[in-house]
Short mmCIF file of C-alpha atoms in Angstrom, two decimals:
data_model
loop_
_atom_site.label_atom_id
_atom_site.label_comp_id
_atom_site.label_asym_id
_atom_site.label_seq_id
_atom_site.Cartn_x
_atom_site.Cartn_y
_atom_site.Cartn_z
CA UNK A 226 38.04 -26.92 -2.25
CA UNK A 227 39.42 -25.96 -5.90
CA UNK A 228 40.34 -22.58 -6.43
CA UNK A 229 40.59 -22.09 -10.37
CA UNK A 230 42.16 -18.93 -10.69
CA UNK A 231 44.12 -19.59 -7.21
CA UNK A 232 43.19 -16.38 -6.01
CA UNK A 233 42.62 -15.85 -2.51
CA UNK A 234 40.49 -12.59 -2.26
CA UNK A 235 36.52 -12.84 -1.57
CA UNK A 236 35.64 -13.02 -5.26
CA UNK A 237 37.66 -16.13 -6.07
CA UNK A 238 35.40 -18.53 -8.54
CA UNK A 239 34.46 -21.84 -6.62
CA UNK A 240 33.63 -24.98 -8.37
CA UNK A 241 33.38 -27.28 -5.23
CA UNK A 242 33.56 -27.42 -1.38
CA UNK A 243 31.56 -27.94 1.40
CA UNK A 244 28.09 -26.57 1.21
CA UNK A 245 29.07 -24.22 4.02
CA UNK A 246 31.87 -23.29 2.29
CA UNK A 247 29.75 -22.58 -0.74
CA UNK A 248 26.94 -20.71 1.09
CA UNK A 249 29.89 -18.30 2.30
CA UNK A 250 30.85 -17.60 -1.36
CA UNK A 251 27.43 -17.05 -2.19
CA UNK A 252 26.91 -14.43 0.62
CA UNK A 253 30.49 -12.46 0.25
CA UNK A 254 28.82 -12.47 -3.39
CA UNK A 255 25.63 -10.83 -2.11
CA UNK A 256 27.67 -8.09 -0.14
CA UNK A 257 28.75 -6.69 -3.11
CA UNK A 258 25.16 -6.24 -4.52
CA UNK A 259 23.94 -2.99 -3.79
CA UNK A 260 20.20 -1.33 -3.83
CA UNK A 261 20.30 0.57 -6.66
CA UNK A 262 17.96 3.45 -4.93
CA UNK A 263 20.88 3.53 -2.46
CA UNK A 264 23.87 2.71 -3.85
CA UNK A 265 26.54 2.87 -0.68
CA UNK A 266 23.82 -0.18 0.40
CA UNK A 267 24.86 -3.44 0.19
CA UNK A 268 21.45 -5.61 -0.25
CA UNK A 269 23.47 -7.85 3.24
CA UNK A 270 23.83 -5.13 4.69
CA UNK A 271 20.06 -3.57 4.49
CA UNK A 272 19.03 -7.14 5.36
CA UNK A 273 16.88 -8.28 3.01
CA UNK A 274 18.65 -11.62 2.06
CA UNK A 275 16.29 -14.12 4.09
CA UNK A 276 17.87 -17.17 2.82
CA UNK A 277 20.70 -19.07 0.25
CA UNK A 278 20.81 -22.64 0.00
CA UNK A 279 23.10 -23.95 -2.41
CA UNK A 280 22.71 -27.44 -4.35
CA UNK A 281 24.37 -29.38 -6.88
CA UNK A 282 23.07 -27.44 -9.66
CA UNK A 283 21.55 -24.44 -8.32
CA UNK A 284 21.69 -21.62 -6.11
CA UNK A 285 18.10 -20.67 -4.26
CA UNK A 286 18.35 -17.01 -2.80
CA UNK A 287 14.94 -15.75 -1.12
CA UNK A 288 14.82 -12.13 -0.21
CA UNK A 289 12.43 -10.28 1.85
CA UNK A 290 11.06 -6.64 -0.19
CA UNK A 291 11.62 -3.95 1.70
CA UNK A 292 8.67 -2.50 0.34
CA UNK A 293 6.22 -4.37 -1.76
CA UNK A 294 6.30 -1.61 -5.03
CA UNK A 295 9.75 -0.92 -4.84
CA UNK A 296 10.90 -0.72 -8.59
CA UNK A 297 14.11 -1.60 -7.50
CA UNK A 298 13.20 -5.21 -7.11
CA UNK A 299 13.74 -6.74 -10.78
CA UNK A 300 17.39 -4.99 -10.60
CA UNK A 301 18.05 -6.71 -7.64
CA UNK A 302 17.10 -9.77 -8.94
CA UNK A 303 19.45 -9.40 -11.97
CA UNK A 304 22.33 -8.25 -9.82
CA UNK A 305 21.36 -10.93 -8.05
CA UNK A 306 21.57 -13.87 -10.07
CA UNK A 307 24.68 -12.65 -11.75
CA UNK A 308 26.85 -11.88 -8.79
CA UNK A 309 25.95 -15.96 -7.43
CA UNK A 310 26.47 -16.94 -11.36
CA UNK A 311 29.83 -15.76 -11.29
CA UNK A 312 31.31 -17.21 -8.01
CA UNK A 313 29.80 -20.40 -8.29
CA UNK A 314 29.34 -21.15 -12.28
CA UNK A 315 27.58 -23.88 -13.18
CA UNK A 316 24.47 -23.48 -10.64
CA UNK A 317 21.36 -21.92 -11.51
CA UNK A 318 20.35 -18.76 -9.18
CA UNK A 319 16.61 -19.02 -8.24
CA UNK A 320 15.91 -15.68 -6.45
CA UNK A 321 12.37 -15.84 -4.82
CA UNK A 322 10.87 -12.66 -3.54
CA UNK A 323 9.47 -13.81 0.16
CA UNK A 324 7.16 -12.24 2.15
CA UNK A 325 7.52 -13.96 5.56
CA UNK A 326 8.63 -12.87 7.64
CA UNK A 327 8.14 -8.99 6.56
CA UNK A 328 11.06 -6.93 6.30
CA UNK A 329 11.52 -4.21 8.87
CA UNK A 330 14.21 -1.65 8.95
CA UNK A 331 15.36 -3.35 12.43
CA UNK A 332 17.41 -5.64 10.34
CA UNK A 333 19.23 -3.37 8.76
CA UNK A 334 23.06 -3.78 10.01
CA UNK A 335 24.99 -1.24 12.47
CA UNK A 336 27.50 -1.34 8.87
CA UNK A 337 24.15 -0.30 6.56
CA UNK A 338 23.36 2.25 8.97
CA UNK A 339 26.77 3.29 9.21
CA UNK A 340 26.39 3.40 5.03
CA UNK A 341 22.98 5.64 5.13
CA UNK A 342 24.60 8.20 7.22
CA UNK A 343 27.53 8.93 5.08
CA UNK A 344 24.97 8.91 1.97
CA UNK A 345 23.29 11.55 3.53
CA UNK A 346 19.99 9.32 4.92
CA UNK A 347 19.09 9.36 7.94
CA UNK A 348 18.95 5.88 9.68
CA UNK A 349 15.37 4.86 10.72
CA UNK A 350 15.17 4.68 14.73
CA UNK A 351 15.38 0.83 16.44
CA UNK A 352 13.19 -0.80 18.18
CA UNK A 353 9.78 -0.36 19.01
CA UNK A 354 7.77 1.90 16.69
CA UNK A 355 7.43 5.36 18.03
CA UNK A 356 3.86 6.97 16.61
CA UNK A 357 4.75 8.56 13.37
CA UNK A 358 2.55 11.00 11.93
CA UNK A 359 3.07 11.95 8.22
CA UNK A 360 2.08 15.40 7.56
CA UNK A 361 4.34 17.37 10.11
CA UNK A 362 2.57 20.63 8.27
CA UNK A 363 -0.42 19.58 9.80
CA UNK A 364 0.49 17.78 13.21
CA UNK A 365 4.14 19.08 13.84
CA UNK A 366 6.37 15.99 15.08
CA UNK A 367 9.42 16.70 17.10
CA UNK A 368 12.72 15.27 16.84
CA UNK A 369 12.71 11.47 15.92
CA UNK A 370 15.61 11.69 13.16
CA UNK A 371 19.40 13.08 13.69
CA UNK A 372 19.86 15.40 10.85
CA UNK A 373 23.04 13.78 8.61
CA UNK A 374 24.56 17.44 8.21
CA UNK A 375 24.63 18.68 11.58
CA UNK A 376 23.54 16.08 13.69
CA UNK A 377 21.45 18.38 15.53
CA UNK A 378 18.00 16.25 17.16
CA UNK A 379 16.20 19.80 16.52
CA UNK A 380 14.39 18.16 13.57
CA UNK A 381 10.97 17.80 12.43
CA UNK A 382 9.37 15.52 9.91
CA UNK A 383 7.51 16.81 7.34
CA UNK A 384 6.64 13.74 5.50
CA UNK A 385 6.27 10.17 5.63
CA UNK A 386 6.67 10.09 1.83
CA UNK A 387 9.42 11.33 -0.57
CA UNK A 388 11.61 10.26 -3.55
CA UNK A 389 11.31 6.97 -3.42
CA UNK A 390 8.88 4.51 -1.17
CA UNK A 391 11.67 3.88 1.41
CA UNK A 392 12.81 7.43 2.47
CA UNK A 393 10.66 10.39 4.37
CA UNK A 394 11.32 14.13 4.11
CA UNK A 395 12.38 16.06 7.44
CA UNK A 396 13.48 19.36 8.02
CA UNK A 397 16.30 20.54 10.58
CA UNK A 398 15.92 23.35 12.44
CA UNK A 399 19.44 23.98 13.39
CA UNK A 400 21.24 24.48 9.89
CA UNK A 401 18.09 25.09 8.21
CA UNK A 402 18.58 22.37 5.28
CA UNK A 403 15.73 20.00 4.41
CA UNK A 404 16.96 16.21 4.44
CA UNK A 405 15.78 12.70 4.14
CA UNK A 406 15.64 9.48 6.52
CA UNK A 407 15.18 5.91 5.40
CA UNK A 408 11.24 5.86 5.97
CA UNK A 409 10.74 5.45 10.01
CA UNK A 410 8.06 2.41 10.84
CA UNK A 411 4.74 2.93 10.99
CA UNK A 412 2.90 3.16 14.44
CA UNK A 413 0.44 0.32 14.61
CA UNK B 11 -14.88 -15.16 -16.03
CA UNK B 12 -18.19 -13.29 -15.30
CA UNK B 13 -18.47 -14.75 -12.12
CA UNK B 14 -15.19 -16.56 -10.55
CA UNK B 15 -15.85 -20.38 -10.11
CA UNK B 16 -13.58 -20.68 -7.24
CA UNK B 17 -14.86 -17.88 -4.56
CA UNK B 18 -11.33 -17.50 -2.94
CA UNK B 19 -10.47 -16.05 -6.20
CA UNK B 20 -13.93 -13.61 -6.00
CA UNK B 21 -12.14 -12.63 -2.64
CA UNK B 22 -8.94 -11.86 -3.87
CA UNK B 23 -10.01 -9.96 -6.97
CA UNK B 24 -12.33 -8.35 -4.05
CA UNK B 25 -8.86 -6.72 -2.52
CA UNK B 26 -6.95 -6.90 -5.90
CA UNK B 27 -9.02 -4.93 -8.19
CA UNK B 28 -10.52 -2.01 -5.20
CA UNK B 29 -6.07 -1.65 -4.93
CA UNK B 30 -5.34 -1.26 -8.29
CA UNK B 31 -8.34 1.42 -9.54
CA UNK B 32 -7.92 2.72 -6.22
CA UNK B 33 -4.09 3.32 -7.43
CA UNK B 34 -4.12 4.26 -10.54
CA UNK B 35 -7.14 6.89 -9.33
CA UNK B 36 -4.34 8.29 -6.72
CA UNK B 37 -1.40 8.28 -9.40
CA UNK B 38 -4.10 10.55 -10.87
CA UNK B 39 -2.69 13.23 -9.14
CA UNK B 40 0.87 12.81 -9.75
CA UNK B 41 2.05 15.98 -11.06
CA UNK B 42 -1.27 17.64 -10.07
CA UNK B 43 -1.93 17.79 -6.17
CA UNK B 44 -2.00 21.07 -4.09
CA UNK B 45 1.27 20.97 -3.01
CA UNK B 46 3.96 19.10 -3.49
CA UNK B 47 3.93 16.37 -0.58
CA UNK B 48 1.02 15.45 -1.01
CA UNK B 49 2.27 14.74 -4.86
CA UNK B 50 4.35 12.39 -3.05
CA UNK B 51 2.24 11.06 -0.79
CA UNK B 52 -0.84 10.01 -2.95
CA UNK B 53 1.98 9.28 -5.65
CA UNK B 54 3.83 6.87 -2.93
CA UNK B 55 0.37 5.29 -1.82
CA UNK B 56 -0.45 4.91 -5.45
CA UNK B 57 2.73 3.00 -5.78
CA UNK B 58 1.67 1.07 -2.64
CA UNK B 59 -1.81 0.16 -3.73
CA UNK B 60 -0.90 -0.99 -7.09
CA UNK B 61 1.87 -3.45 -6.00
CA UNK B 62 -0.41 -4.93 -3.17
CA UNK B 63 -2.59 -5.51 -6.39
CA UNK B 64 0.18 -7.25 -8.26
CA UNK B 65 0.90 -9.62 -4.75
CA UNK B 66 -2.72 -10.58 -4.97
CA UNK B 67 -2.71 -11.37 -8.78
CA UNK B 68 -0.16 -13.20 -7.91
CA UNK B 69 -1.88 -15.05 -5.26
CA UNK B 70 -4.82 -16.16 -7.45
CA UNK B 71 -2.36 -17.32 -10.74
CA UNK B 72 -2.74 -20.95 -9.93
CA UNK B 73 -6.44 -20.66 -9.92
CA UNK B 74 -6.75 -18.06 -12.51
CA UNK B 75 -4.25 -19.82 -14.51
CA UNK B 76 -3.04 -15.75 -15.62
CA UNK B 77 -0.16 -13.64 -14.94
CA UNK B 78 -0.47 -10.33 -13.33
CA UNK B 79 -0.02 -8.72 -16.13
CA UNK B 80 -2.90 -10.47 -18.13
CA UNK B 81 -4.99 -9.82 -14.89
CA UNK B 82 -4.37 -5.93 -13.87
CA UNK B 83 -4.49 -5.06 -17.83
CA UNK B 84 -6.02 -8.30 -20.06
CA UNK B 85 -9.26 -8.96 -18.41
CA UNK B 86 -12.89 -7.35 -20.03
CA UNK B 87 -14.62 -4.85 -17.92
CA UNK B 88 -17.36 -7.42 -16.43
CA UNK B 89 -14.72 -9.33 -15.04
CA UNK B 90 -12.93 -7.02 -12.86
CA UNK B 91 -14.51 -7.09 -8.67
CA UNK B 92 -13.73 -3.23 -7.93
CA UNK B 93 -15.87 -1.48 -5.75
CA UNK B 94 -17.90 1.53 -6.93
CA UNK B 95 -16.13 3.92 -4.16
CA UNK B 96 -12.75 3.44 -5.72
CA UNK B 97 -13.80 3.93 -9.49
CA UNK B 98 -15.31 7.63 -9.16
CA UNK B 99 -13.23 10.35 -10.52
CA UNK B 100 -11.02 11.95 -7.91
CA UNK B 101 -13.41 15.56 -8.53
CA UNK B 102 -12.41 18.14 -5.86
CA UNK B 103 -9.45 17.66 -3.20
CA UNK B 104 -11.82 17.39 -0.40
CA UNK B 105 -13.61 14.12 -2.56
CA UNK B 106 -9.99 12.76 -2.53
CA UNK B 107 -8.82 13.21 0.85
CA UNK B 108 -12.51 11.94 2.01
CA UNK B 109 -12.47 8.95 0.00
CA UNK B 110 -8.56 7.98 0.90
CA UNK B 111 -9.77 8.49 4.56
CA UNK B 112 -13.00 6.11 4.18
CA UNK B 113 -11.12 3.75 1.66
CA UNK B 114 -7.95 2.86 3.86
CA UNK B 115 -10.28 2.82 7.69
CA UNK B 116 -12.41 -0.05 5.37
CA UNK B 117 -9.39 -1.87 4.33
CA UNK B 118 -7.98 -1.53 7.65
CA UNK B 119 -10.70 -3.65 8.95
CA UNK B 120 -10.43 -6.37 6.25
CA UNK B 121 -6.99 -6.81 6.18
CA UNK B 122 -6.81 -7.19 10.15
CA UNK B 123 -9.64 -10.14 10.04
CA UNK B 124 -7.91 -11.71 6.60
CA UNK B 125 -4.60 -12.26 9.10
CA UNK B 126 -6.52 -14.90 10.39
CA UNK B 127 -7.13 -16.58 7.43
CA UNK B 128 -6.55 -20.40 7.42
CA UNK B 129 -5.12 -19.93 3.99
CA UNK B 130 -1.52 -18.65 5.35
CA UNK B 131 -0.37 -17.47 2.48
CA UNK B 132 -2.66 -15.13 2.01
CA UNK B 133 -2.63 -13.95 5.73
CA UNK B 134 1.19 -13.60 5.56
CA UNK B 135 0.89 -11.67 2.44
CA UNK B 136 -2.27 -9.48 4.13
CA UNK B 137 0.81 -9.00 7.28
CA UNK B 138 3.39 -7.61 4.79
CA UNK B 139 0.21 -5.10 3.32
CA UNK B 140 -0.88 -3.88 6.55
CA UNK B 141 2.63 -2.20 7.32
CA UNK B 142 2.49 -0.23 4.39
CA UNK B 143 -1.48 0.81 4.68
CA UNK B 144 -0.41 1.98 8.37
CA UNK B 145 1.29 5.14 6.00
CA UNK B 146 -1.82 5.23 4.23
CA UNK B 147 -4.20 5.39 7.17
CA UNK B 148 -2.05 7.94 9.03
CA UNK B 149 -1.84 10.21 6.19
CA UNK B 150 -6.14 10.05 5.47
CA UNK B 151 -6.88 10.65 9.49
CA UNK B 152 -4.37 13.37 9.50
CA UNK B 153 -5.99 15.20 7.06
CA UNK B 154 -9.47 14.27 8.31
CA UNK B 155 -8.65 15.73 11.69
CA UNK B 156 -7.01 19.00 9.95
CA UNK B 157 -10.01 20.06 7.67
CA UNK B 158 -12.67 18.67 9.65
CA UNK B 159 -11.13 21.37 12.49
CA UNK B 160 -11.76 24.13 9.67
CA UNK B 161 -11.51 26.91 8.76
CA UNK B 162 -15.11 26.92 7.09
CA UNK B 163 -14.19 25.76 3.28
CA UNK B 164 -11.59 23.22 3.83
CA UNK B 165 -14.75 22.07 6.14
CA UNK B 166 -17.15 22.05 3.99
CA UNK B 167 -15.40 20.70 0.92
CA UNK B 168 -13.81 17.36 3.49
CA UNK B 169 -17.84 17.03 4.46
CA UNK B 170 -18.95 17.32 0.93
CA UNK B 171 -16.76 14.97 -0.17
CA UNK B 172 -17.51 12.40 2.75
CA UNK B 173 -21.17 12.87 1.75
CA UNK B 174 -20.61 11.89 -1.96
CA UNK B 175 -18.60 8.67 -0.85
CA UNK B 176 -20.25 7.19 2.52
CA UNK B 177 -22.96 5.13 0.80
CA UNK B 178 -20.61 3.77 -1.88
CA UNK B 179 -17.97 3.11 1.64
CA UNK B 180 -20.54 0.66 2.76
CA UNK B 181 -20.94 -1.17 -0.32
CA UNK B 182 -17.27 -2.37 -0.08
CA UNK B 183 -18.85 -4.54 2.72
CA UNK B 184 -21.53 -6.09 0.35
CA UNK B 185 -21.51 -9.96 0.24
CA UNK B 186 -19.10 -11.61 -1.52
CA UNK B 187 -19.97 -14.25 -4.01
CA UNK B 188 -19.65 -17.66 -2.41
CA UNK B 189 -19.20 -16.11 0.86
CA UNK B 190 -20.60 -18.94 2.64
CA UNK B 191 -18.50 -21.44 1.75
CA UNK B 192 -15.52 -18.52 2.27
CA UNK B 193 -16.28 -18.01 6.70
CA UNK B 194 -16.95 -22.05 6.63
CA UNK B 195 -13.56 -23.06 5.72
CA UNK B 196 -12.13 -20.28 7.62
CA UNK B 197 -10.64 -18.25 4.21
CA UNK B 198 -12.50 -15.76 5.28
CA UNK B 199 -12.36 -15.65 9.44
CA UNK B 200 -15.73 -13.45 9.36
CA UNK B 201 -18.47 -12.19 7.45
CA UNK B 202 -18.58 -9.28 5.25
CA UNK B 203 -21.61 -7.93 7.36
CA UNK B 204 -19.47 -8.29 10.85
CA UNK B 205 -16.70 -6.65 8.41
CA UNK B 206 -19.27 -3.60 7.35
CA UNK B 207 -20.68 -3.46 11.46
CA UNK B 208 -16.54 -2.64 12.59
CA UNK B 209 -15.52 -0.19 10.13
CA UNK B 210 -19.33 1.72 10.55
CA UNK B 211 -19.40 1.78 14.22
CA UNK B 212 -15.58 3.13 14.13
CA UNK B 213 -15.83 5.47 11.60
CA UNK B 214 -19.65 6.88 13.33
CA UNK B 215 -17.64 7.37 16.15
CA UNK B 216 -14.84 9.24 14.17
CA UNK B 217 -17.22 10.98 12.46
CA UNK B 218 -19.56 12.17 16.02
CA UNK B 219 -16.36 13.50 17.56
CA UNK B 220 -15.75 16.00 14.43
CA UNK B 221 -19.77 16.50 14.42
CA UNK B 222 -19.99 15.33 11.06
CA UNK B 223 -21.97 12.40 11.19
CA UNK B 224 -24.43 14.51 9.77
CA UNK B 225 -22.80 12.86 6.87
CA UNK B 226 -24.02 9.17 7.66
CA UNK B 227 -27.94 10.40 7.14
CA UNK B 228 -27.68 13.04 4.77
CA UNK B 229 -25.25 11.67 2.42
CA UNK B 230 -25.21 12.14 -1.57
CA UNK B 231 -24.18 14.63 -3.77
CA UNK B 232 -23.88 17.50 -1.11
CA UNK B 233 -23.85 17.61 2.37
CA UNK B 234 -26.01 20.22 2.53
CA UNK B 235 -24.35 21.08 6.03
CA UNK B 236 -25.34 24.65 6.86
CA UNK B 237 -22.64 26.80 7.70
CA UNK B 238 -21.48 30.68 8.29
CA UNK B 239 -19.95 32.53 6.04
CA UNK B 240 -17.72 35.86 6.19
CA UNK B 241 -20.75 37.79 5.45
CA UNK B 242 -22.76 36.17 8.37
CA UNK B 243 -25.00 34.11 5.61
CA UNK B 244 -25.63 30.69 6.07
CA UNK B 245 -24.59 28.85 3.26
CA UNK B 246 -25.31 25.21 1.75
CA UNK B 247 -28.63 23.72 0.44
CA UNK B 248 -30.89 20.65 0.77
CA UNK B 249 -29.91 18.04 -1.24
CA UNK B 250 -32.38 15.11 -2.31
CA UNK B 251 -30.48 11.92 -0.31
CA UNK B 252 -31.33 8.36 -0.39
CA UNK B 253 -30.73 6.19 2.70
CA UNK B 254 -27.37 4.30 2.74
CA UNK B 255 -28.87 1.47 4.67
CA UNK B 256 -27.54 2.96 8.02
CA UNK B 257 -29.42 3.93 10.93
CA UNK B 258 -27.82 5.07 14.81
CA UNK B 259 -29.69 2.69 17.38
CA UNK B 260 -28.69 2.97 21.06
CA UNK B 261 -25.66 5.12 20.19
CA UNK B 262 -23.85 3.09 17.83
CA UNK B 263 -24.19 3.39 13.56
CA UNK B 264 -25.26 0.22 12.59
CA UNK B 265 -26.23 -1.30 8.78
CA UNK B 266 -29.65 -1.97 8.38
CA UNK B 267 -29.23 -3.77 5.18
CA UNK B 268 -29.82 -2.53 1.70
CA UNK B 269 -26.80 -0.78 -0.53
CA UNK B 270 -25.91 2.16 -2.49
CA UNK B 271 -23.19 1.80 -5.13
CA UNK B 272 -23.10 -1.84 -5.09
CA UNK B 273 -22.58 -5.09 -7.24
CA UNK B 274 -18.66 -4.24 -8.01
CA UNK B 275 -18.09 -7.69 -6.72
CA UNK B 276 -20.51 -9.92 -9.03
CA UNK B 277 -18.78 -7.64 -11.81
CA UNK B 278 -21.33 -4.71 -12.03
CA UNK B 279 -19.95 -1.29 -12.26
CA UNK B 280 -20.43 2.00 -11.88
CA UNK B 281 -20.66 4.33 -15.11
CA UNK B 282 -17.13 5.82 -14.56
CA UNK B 283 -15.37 2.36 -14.84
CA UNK B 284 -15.63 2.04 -18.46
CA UNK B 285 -13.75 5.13 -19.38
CA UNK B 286 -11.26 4.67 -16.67
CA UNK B 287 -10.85 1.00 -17.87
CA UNK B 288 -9.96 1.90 -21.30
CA UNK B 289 -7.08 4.60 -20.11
CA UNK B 290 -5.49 1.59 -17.99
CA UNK B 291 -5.33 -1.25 -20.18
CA UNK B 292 -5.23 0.84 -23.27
CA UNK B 293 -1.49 -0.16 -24.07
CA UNK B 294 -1.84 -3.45 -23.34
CA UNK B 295 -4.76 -3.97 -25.94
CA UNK B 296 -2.65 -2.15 -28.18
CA UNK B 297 0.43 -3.71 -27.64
CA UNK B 298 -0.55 -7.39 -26.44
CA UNK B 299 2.63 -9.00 -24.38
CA UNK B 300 4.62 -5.91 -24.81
CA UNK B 301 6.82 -5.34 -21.94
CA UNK B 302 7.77 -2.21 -19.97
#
């Protein structure tokens, strides 16, 4: 491998290697994009990079949506391509928006959960869906997301939509504040 | 385009077109809804519908030979396959809620068979969909089970606004063109009519447990349902209804044949698409290839 700038921290430029050498450069690239709806997010660490495969002159990233009309996507795309452009110059990043397999928030890392909670969002719950009704005004739904001030489970959700596509409004009964989760998974 | 030479893209455009004026109906009340979640919500699913539309565009640009864009905004009005059900006005609350509720149980039912589809691009895309409409169709049945519980208005304006929209809820089932050809080669894993026979016997039974399948028979402009008021009068009136083509035989709602609010997907619409379709692709027309 050449190192041009003989650097030897993550962002060092790479001309050559081994293609798993180059696929590693191309990730620790990806790590530092982040979603720009949740910026402590890294787009790794909320799991939405599918697949890079790097080639003599291009780089092909595919990433799975989290949802399908998040107006985030054509951001990520940019920050994208130019985070793989500038460790490996010279290739061509192709980012493909895939849809198989869906993205679910069960692929979201312990370290991107770890970076919702100190953001103030709620991580959604693993595992199998648990039935999630959306208008907690009408239907009152107990518990289901930690509140990120108190971390009281007294909590009740009042909506599956808010700000953006990905996040739900809940309210905490404990210290009385109103806060939001990263949208919990729909019930089949 | 009048009528789409290659049916799979009639059956896209089928999905496509009901998501997007469906959408951009529900961003309708963006800034205008009773309270503020619900802002959200039908803002959210608004969101929701119109990027499903933008997948499916997407879908059909190799046989359409157009971009999204160009499709959603650039086409003439004969040439778009929305149903009549999602091109009405969205009139009272109780029309809105109704219609969300009867829209997202019928594309419940179409999405679940198009998983099937031996085209697997378009069932993967359908699998991606169906986890968002699962919002959509939680948020339509919770409401239907609040008002159709009462108290006496929210009541009567949910049944109201089922009435206006049941017969045009059928006619998202009517044939699609080329449909043959669509079930042979397995696009299409069943007919529209086994489609239509799901969703109606599902949503009669829906409909008997809240005793307002009044609403299948009597459907049109108003319910006519007659209830109490705080005075102790009865209130609501016989309206003149015609028959949505559905009948209940040996305790199930079936279809009978025969439509109300149909020919959306042969490119006929109903009188409120025009005006709606000039306040959606108005800046495009004006602007051709502008981006924003």
């Amino acid at each position: 491998m050449v190192r041009i700038d003989g650097r030897d921290d993550a962002m060092v430029t790479r001309l050559e290697g081994s293609e798993e050498e180059l696929e590693l450069a191309a990730w620790e690239a990806l790590a530092g994009v982040h979603d720009p709806e949740i910026p402590p997010l890294s787009i790794t660490d909320l799991g939405i990079v599918e697949r890079v495969r790097v080639s003599h002159g291009s780089v092909d990233v595919d990433l799975l949506p989290t949802f399908a009309g998040c107006p985030a996507l054509d951001v990520i795309r940019e920050d994208v391509t130019a985070a793989i452009e500038a460790v490996l110059p010279g290739r061509t990043a192709r980012v493909r928006f895939v849809y198989a397999p869906p993205w679910t928030s069960d692929r979201i890392t312990p370290e991107g959960r770890e970076a919702l909670t100190r953001y103030g969002l709620t991580p959604p719950a693993r595992g199998p869906s648990t039935p999630m009704i959306p208008l907690a005004s009408l239907r009152r739904v107990e518990g289901g997301a930690a509140c990120p001030f108190c971390g009281a489970l007294d909590t009740v959700l009042e909506s599956a939509f808010g700000p953006t596509l990905c996040r739900s409004t809940h309210y905490c009964r404990a210290c009385r504040n109103p806060f939001e989760a990263f949208k919990p998974k729909a019930a089949r | 385009m009048t009528a789409p030479e290659d049916p799979r893209v009639g059956l896209l455009l089928s999905i496509a077109d009901d998501e997007l004026v469906m959408g951009h109906r529900h961003s309708e009340w963006t800034g205008w809804a009773p309270h503020i979640e619900e802002d959200l919500a039908f803002s959210s699913i608004a969101q929701d519908e119109i990027a499903h539309a933008r997948l499916l565009y997407e879908l059909a640009e190799p046989l359409t030979g157009r971009t999204p864009d160009e499709m959603a905004l650039g086409r003439e009005p004969r040439e778009y396959r929305s149903s009549w059900l999602c091109e009405r006005p969205n009139g009272d609350w109780g029309y809105s809620i109704a219609r969300q509720f009867l829209y997202d149980t019928a594309d419940a039912v179409r999405l679940e068979a198009l998983t099937a589809s031996s085209w697997t691009e378009l069932g993967d895309l359908v699998k991606l969909m169906q986890m968002e409409e699962r919002y959509h169709l939680d948020h339509g049945r919770a409401w239907f089970e609040r008002l159709s519980a009462g108290p006496v208005t929210g009541r009567q304006r949910l049944a109201d606004g089922l009435s206006a929209g049941i017969g045009e809820a059928v006619a998202l089932f009517e044939p699609l063109p080329g449909e043959e050809g669509l079930v042979a080669n397995g696009v299409l894993p069943r007919p529209t009519a086994d489609l239509l026979s799901e969703w109606l016997g599902a949503i009669g039974e829906e409909l008997e447990a809240a005793s307002l399948d009044f609403v299948l028979e009597r459907h049109g402009s108003s319910s006519g349902e007659m209830v109490p008021t705080s005075s102790g009068e009865m209130e609501g009136e016989e309206q003149a209804f015609s028959a949505p083509g559905v009948a209940r035989r040996e305790g199930r709602w079936i279809h009978e044949g025969g439509f109300s609010g149909a020919g959306g997907r042969f490119g006929r619409h109903s009188e409120d698409f025009l005006p709606l379709w000039e306040e959606m692709t108005g800046l495009f027309r004006a602007h051709p290839g502008a981006r924003w």
